[in-house]
PDB file of C-alpha atoms in Angstrom:
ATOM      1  CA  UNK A   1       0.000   0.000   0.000  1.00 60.00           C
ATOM      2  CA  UNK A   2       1.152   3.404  -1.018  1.00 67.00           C
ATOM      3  CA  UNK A   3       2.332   4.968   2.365  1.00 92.00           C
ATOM      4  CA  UNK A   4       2.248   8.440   0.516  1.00 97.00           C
ATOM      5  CA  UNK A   5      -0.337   9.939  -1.628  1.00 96.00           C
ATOM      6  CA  UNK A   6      -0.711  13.230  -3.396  1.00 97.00           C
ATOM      7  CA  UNK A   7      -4.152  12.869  -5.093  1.00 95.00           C
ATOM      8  CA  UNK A   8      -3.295  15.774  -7.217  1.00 97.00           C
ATOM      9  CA  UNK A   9      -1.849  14.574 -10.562  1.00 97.00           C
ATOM     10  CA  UNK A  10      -2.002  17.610 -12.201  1.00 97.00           C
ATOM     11  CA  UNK A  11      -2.448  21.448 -11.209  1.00 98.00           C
ATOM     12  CA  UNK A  12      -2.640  24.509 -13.353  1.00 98.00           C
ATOM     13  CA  UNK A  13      -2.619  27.413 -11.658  1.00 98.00           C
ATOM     14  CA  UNK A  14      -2.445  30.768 -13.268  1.00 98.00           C
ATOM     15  CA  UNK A  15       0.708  33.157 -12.301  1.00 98.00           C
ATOM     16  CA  UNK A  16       0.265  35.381  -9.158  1.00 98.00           C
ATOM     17  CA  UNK A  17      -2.489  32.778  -7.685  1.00 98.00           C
ATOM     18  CA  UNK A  18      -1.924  30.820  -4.530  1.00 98.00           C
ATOM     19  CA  UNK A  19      -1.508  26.801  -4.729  1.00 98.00           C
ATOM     20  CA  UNK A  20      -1.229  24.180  -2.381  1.00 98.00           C
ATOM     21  CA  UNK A  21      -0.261  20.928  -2.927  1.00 98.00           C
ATOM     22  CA  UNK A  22      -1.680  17.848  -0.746  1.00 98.00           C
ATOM     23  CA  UNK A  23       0.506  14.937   0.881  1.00 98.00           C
ATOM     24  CA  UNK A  24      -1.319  12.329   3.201  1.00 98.00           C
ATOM     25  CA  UNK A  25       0.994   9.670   4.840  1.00 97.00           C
ATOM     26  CA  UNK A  26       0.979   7.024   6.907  1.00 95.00           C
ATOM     27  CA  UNK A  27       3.311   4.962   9.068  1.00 93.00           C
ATOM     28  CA  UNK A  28       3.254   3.237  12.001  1.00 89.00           C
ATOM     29  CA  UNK A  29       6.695   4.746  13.035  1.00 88.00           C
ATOM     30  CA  UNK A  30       7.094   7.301  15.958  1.00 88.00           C
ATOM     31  CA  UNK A  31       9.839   8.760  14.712  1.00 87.00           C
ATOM     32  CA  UNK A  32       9.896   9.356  11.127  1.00 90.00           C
ATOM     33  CA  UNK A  33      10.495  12.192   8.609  1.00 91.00           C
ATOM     34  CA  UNK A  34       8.684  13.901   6.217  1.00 93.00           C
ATOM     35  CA  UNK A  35      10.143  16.054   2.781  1.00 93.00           C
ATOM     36  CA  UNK A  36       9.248  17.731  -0.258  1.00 95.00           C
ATOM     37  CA  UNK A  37      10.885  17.633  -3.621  1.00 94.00           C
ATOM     38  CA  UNK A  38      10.716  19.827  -6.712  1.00 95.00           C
ATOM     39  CA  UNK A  39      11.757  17.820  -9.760  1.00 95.00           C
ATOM     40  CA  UNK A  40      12.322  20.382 -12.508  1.00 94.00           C
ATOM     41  CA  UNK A  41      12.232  18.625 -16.390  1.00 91.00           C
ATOM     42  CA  UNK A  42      15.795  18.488 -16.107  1.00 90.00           C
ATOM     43  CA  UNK A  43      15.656  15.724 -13.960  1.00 92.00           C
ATOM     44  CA  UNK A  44      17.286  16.691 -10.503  1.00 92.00           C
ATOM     45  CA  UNK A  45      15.538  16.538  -7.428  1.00 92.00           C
ATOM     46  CA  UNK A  46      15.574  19.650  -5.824  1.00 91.00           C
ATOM     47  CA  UNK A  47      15.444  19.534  -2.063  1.00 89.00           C
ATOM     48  CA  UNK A  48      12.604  22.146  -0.050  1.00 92.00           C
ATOM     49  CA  UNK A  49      12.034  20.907   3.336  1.00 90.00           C
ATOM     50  CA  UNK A  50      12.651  18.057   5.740  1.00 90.00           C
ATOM     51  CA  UNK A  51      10.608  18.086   9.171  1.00 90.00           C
ATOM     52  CA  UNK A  52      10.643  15.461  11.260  1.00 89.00           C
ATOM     53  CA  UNK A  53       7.675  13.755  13.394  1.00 91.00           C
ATOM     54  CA  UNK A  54       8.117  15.438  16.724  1.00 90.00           C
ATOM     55  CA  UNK A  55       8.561  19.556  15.181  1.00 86.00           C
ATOM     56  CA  UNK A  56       4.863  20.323  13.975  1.00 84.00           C
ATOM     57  CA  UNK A  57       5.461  23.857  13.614  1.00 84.00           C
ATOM     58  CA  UNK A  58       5.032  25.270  10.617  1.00 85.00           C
ATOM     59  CA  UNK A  59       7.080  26.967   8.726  1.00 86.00           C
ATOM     60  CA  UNK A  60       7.390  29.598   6.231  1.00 87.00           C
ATOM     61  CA  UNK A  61      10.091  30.117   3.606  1.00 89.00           C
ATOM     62  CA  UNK A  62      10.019  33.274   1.010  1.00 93.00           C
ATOM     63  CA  UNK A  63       6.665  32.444  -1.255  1.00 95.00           C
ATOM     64  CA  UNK A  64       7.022  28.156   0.378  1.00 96.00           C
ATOM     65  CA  UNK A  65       4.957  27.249   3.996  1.00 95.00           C
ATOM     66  CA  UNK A  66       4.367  24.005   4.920  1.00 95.00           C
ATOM     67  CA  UNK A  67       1.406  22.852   7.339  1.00 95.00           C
ATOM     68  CA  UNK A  68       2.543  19.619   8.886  1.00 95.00           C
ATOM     69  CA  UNK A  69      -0.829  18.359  10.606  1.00 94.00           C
ATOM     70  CA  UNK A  70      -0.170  14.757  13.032  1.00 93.00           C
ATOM     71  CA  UNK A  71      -3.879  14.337  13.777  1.00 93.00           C
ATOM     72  CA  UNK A  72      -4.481  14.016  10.143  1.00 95.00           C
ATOM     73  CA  UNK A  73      -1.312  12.594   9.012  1.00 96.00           C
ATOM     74  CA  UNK A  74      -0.769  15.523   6.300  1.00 97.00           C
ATOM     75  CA  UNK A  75       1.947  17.627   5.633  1.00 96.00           C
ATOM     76  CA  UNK A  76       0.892  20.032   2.943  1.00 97.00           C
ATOM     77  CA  UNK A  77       2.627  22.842   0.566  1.00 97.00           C
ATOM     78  CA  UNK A  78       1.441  25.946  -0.385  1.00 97.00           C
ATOM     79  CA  UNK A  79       2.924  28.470  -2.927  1.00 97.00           C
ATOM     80  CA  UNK A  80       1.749  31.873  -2.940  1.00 97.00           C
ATOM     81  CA  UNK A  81       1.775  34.378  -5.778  1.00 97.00           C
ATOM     82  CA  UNK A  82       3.229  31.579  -7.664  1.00 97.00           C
ATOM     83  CA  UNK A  83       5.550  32.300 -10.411  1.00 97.00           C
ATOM     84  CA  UNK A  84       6.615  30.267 -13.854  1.00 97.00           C
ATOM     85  CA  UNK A  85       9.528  29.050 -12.451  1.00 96.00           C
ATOM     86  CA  UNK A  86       7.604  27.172  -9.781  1.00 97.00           C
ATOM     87  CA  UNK A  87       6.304  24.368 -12.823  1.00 97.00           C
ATOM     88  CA  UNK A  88       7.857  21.598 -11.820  1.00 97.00           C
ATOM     89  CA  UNK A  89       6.548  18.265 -10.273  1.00 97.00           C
ATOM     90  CA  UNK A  90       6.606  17.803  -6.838  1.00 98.00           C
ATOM     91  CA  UNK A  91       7.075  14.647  -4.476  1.00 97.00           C
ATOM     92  CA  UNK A  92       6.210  14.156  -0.833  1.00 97.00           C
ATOM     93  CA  UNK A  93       8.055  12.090   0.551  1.00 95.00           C
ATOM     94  CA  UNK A  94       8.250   9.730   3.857  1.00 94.00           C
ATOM     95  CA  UNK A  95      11.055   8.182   5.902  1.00 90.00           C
ATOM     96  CA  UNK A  96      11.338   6.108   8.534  1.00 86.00           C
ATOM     97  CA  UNK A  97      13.561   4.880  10.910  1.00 75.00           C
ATOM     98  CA  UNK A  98      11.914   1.216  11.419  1.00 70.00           C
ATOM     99  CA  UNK A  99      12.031   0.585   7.614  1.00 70.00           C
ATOM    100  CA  UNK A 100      15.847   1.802   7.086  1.00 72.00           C
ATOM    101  CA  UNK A 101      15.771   5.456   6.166  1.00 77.00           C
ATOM    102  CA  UNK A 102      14.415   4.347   2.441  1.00 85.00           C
ATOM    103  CA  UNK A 103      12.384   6.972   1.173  1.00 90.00           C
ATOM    104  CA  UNK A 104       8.664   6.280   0.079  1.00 93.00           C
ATOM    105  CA  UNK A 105       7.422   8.812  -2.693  1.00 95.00           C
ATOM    106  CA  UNK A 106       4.054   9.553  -3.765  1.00 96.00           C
ATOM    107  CA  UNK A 107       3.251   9.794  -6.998  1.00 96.00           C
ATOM    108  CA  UNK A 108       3.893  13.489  -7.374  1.00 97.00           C
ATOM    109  CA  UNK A 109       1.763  16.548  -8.485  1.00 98.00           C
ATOM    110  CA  UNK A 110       2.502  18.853 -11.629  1.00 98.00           C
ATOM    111  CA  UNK A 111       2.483  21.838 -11.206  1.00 98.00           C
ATOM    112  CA  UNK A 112       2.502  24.442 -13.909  1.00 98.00           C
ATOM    113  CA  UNK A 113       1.535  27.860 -13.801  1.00 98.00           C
ATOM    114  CA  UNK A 114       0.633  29.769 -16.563  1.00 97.00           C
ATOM    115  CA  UNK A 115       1.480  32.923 -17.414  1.00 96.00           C
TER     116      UNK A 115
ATOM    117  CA  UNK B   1      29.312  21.942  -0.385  1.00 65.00           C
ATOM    118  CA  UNK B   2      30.443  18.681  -1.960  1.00 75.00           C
ATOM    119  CA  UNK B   3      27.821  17.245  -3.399  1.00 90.00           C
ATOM    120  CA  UNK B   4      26.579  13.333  -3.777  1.00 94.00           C
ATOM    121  CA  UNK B   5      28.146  12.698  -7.860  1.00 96.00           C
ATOM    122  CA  UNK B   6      26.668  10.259  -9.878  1.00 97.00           C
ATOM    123  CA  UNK B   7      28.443   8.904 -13.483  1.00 97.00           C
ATOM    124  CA  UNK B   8      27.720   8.789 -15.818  1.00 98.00           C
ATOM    125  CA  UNK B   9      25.341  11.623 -16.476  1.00 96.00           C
ATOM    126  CA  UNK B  10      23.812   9.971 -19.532  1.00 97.00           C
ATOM    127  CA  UNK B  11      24.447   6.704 -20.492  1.00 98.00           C
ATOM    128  CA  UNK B  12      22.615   4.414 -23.623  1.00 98.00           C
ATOM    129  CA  UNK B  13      22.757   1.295 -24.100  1.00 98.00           C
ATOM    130  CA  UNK B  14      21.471  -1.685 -26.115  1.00 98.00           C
ATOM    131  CA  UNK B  15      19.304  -4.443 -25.262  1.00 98.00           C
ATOM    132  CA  UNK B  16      20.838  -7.497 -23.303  1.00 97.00           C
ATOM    133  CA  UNK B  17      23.646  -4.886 -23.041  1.00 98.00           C
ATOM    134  CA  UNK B  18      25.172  -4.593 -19.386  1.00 98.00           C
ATOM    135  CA  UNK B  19      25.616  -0.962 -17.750  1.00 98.00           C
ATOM    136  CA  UNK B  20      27.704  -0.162 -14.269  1.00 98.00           C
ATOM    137  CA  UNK B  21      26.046   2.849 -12.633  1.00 98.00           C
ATOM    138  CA  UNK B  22      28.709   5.010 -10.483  1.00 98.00           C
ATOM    139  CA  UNK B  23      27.470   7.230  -7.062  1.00 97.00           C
ATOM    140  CA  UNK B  24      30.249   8.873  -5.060  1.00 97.00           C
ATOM    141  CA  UNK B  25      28.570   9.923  -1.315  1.00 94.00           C
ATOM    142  CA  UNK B  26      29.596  13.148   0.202  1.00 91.00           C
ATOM    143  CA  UNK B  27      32.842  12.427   2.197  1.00 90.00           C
ATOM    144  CA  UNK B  28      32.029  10.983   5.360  1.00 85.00           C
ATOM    145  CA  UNK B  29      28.493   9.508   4.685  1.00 88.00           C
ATOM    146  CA  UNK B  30      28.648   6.071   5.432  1.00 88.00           C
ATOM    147  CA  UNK B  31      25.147   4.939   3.506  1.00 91.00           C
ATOM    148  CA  UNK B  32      24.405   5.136   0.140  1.00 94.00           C
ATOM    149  CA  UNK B  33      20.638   4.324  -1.103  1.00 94.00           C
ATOM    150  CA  UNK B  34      19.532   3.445  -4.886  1.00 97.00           C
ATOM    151  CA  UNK B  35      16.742   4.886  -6.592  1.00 97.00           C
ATOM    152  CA  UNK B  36      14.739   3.754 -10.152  1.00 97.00           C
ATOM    153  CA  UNK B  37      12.102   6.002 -11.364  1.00 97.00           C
ATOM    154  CA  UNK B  38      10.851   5.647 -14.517  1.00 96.00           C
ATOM    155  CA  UNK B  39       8.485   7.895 -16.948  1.00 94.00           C
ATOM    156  CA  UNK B  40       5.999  10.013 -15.359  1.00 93.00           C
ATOM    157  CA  UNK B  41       7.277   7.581 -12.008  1.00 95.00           C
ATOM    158  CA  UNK B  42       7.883   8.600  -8.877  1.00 95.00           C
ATOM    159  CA  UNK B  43      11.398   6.869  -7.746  1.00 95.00           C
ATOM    160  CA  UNK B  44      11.173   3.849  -6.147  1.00 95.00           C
ATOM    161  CA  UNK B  45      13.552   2.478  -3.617  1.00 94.00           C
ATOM    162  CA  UNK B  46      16.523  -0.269  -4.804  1.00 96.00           C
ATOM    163  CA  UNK B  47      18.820  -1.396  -2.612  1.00 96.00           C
ATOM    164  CA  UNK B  48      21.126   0.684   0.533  1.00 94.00           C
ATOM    165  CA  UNK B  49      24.310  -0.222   1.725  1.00 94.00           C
ATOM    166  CA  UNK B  50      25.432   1.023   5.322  1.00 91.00           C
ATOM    167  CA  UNK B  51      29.534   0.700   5.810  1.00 91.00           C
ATOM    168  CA  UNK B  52      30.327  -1.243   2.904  1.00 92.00           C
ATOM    169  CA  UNK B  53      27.446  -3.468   3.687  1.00 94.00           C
ATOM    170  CA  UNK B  54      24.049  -4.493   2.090  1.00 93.00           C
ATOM    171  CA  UNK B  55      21.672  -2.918   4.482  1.00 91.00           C
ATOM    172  CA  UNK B  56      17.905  -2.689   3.042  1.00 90.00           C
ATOM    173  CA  UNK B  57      16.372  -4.077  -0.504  1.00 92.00           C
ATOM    174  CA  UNK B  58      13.871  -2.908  -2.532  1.00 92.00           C
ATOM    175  CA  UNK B  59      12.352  -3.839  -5.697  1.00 88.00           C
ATOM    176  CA  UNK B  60      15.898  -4.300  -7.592  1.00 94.00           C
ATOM    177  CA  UNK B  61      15.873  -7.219 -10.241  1.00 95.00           C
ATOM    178  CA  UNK B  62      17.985 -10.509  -9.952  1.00 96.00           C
ATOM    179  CA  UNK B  63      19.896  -8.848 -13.123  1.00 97.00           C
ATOM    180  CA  UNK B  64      21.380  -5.798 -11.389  1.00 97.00           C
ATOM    181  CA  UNK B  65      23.741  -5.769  -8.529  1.00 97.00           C
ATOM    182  CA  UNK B  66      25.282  -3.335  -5.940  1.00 97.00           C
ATOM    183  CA  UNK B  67      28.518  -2.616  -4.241  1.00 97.00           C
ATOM    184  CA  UNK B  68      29.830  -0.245  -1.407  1.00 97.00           C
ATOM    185  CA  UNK B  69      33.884  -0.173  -2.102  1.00 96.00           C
ATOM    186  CA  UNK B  70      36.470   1.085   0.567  1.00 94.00           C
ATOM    187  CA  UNK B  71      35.941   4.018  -0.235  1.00 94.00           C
ATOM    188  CA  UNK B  72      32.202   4.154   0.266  1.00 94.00           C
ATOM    189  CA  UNK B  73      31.877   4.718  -3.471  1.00 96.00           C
ATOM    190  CA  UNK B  74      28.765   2.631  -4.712  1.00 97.00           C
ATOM    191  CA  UNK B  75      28.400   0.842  -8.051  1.00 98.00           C
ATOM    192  CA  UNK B  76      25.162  -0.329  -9.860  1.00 98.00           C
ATOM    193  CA  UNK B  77      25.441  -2.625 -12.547  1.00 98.00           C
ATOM    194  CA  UNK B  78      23.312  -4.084 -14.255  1.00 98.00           C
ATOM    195  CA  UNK B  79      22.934  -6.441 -17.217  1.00 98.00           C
ATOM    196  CA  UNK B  80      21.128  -7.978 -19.996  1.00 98.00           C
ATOM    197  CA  UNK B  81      19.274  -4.707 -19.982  1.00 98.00           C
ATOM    198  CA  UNK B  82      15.829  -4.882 -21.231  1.00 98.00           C
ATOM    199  CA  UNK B  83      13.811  -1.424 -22.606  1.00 98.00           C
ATOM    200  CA  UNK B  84      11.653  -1.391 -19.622  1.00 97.00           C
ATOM    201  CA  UNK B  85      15.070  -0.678 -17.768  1.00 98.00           C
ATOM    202  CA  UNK B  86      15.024   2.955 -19.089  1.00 98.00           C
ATOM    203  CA  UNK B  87      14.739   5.462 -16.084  1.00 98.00           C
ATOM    204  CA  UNK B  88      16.009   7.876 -14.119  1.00 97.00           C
ATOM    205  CA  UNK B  89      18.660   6.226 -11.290  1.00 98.00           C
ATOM    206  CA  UNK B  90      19.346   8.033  -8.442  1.00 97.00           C
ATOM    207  CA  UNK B  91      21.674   7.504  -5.858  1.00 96.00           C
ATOM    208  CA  UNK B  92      21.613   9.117  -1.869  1.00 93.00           C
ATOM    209  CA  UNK B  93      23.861   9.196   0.781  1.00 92.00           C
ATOM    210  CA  UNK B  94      23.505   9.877   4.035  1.00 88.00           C
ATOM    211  CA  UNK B  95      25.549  10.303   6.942  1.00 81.00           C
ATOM    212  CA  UNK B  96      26.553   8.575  10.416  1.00 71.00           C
ATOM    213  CA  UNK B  97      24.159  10.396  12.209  1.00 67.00           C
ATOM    214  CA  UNK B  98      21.080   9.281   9.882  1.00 67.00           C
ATOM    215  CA  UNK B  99      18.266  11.314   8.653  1.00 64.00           C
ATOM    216  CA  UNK B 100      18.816  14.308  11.225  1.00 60.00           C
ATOM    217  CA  UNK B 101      21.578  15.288   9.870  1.00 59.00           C
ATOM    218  CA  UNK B 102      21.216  14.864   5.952  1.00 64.00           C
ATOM    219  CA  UNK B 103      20.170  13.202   3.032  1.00 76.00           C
ATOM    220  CA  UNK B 104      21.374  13.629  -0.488  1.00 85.00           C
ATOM    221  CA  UNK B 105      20.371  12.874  -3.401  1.00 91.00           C
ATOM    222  CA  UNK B 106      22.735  12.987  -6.831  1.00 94.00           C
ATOM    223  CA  UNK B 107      21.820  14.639 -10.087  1.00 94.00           C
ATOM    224  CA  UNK B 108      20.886  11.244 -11.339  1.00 96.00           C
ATOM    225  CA  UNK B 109      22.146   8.947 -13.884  1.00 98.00           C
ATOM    226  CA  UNK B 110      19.878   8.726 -17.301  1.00 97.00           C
ATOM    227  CA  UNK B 111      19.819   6.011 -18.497  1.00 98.00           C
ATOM    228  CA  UNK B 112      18.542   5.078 -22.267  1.00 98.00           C
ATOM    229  CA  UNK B 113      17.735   1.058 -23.370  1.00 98.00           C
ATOM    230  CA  UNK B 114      17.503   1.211 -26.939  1.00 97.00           C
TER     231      UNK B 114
END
């Protein structure tokens, strides 16, 4: 079973407008960590945040916040006053100690914004 | 920052062809993970080694095969390559300390079964 899923294959979003982008995981782990990716079309992943189980603050970076919610198991992205630069797919992603530190993707959103 | 390097960049091969995959961790990680992910695929998790050692497998194929050297260089190689083998392979490293204090991913290797 898919321990991450993004039920948002694909978003367009028109430039200047606010998006957020959905991850719901699950694990049985108590100690486990949470990220988000931006994979650009030229391939890389592109490292945006890491938080791990037991910090549920949120946090805000430039036009990127994250709401990391425990009691729903979610740990969402929003960009605001997006920009062209921000198309890109994005993967949530979930670690965990238990299972080795392997990373468990979902299936990722795309994102592009229009201009 | 040194960075986790992955070699070849690009890399295309024939079928039933056999290609060796290179990752180089940032110095001091001790554990390097393998990643597949194909078209419009999110990666999916191969194999990790942790000090030179096979630590964690995914879903890797009986054709390919992993090393950690000495050196805690990693090598995937993989043969009689089939066109369903064409992805995006990424390695990761991490270090002693485990996820707290890092994890890296490559620029990925791309790899073409023609």
């Amino acid at each position: 079973a898919q321990k991450v899923t993004q039920a948002q294959t694909e978003i367009s979003v028109v430039e200047k407008e606010d998006v957020t982008l959905d991850c719901v995981y699950e694990t049985r782990d108590t100690t486990y960590y949470l990220f988000w990716y931006k994979q650009p079309p030229s391939g890389e992943l592109v490292f945006l945040i890491r938080r791990n189980s037991f910090d549920e603050q949120n946090e805000i970076s430039g036009r990127y916040s994250w709401n990391f919610q425990k009691s729903t198991s979610s740990f969402n992205f929003t960009i605001t006053a997006s920009q062209v630069v921000d198309s890109a797919v994005y993967f949530c992603a979930l670690s965990e100690t238990f299972t080795g530190n392997q990373f468990y993707f979902g299936t990722g959103t795309s994102l592009t914004v229009i201009p | 920052a040194a960075g986790v390097i992955q070699s070849p960049r690009h890399l295309i091969k024939e079928k039933r062809e056999t290609a060796t995959l290179k990752c180089y961790p940032i110095p001091r990680h001790d554990t390097v993970y393998w990643y597949q992910q194909g078209p419009g695929q999110d990666p999916q998790f191969l194999i990790s080694f942790y000090e030179k050692m096979q630590s964690d497998k995914g879903s890797i194929p009986d054709r390919f095969s992993a090393q950690q050297f000495s050196d805690y260089h990693s090598e995937l190689n993989m043969s009689s390559l089939e066109l369903g083998d064409s992805a995006l392979y990424f390695c990761a490293s991490s270090s002693p300390g485990g996820l707290k204090d890092g994890y890296t991913f490559g620029s990925g290797t791309r790899l073409t079964v023609v």
